[in-house]
DNA sequence: AACGCATATTTGAGT
DNA sequence: AATATGCGTT
């Protein structure tokens, strides 16, 4: 067993063997970061360290699971069972459950997801009679999140001049009140949001030194993965826990810090040597993943950023091919080009589908790729978007379970009190809510008090409310006698959810039903595993697990040989032989809202760095010259990031010159795409969203007036408008909504918003 | 209370 | 484009 060190290079081995003090492992992309972490833990275990004294924090549940598996191979499965290994959120939720009483929460506290939190904020804004156009839930949510990440309780928030002033400047002076009410409501409901899990852990350790001492003693070895993505609250937890024994090892790469939008601080990793004086720094700079070309290209790109550790990443792999840049006329064509390239490589070079990844900046970009891949019959899997546990039918069923476990969970109650419809509408609910607020109880308890008050709710409605409450009580009781999966079955039956689906024979309804069955399976599986471990309260644990689970955490069977579609963010830590980074356009990547701050732009560049370094052998960058945005077409210019890569590593298309300031919108006509440029497409199978296909060939028919898409409109073009008749395009304005200035033959010059204009392009005369 | 139509908003990444 | 919200009708 002692020979596991032989699998490591010198730097990796040195990092693994250093276990008695603080250390920082700076691990470049593909340098074996996970390897160091897993081997280090295995090394500790092989040296007879008790697994229950090791705290290993990862970024995702999936990373934790995979690491556990690898450690099991190195050190034996039994050894890994008691490791404290998981995400910050799940491990500290576990601790908070143990210590719940101390901070005034029930042991069965529920976790509010973003949707629950948002709905509560909306309720509060309404109650305070504030304008929800100004007090937007999403904005308030991010203010509260920011506050909690910086350990600001409502009092701290109200006392912070800078923050309060910022709210006043934004014409939202009452955010502090909303926060205070939100905070109290969550507590009353026995609920924590994601940020609370970290905030309350901090408060617990701050206010209860004996508990802090206990956990300092439990966690003799602390390891943190992806340290560059920790936020202030996480940083403080780690720092406190490690303060005495200093046996803390953090692993990360400042060049891959991409989560500052949710409070991550690159400074945590940059300042680590100051926080833990005398720490050992290990630099892993040999990239084992990618070709020399890719590594060098990525280096040249990240060199454009300031404020980073000095790096010297290199590869001893073959030189490899250059990064190929491809241009497309539209987002739809971009998808076809990528799909065609994959198809060719698959058929001609026998590349496996699992070796391909299509990476994009935003989830919304996936649609065209899905359509194109489906038409080619190329199998793919897609990550992100709605996860299984976010689906309505699943959330509804889970809300019943939540309410049965914790009757103060008002958000769960609001979700299901009238689902399936049982005649309890908004009016009734707001009367009930008002009573609950007056009496300072949860809504569920307010139902029990309803007959003592004259709320103007008629008797039949009262009877319905009581029947609902009775049903929930019944579910709660059955939890003592039945196991979790049986309870779920029962809820599904008796709540009427199942009946809802039986009445409806549509395919959607069928698939919802299947999802519900899948949930029952998941509960079964979970409980079986928990029973094996001798754990009782498995329903509570299950509810916690699913609220902290993401789409990426689930591994589907039979998904192994497919093309991967995902955002760049979720690709972090993964690698693929062939990578397409798509949508390389200004305002998309880098995203428009990062352009006003240099720090934001640098983060986008790091994101691009992450994207490029996912590729082992071949990397493509693609961009489109026009793209559907918010339901209308807009012109795009190639991303500045393409130019950030040293041109010697690039293979550029002939039709763009990246030295000029992007594409000109007005002088360079957008060429029509010839039919034979495109893959074979089933005739008539094109949706109306594929306008380029009918752009050509229909223009000489005068009978049916069918407008062309705005992206095809160009200067000097002859066009026809349904009411103004024929005219010539003088100019196109692209700032804000796209407008075309058109000189009409009959009616003179007019400026038209292209999204309304319904113009038809005339064939050149 | 439930439904249908009109209008507003979204698209920034995820524990 | 797709979804969420709002308003009026039944």
Short mmCIF file of C-alpha atoms (C1' of nucleotides) in Angstrom, two decimals, chain A residues 89 194 261-262 361 425 550 593 604, chain B residues 1-2 9-15:
data_model
loop_
_atom_site.label_atom_id
_atom_site.label_comp_id
_atom_site.label_asym_id
_atom_site.label_seq_id
_atom_site.Cartn_x
_atom_site.Cartn_y
_atom_site.Cartn_z
CA UNK A 89 -23.50 22.88 1.98
CA UNK A 194 -28.55 27.85 0.76
CA UNK A 261 -20.86 36.30 -9.27
CA UNK A 262 -22.06 34.21 -6.39
CA UNK A 361 -21.85 30.38 -22.19
CA UNK A 425 -58.00 30.10 -3.77
CA UNK A 550 -27.97 19.27 -8.86
CA UNK A 593 -23.11 42.57 -18.29
CA UNK A 604 -14.95 35.92 -18.35
"C1'" DA B 1 -62.28 29.73 -8.56
"C1'" DA B 2 -60.88 28.50 -13.08
"C1'" DT B 9 -39.86 39.60 -18.68
"C1'" DT B 10 -36.14 36.82 -19.56
"C1'" DT B 11 -30.83 35.06 -20.97
"C1'" DG B 12 -25.60 34.68 -16.18
"C1'" DA B 13 -23.22 30.77 -14.30
"C1'" DG B 14 -25.54 26.81 -9.52
"C1'" DT B 15 -25.03 25.20 -3.88
#
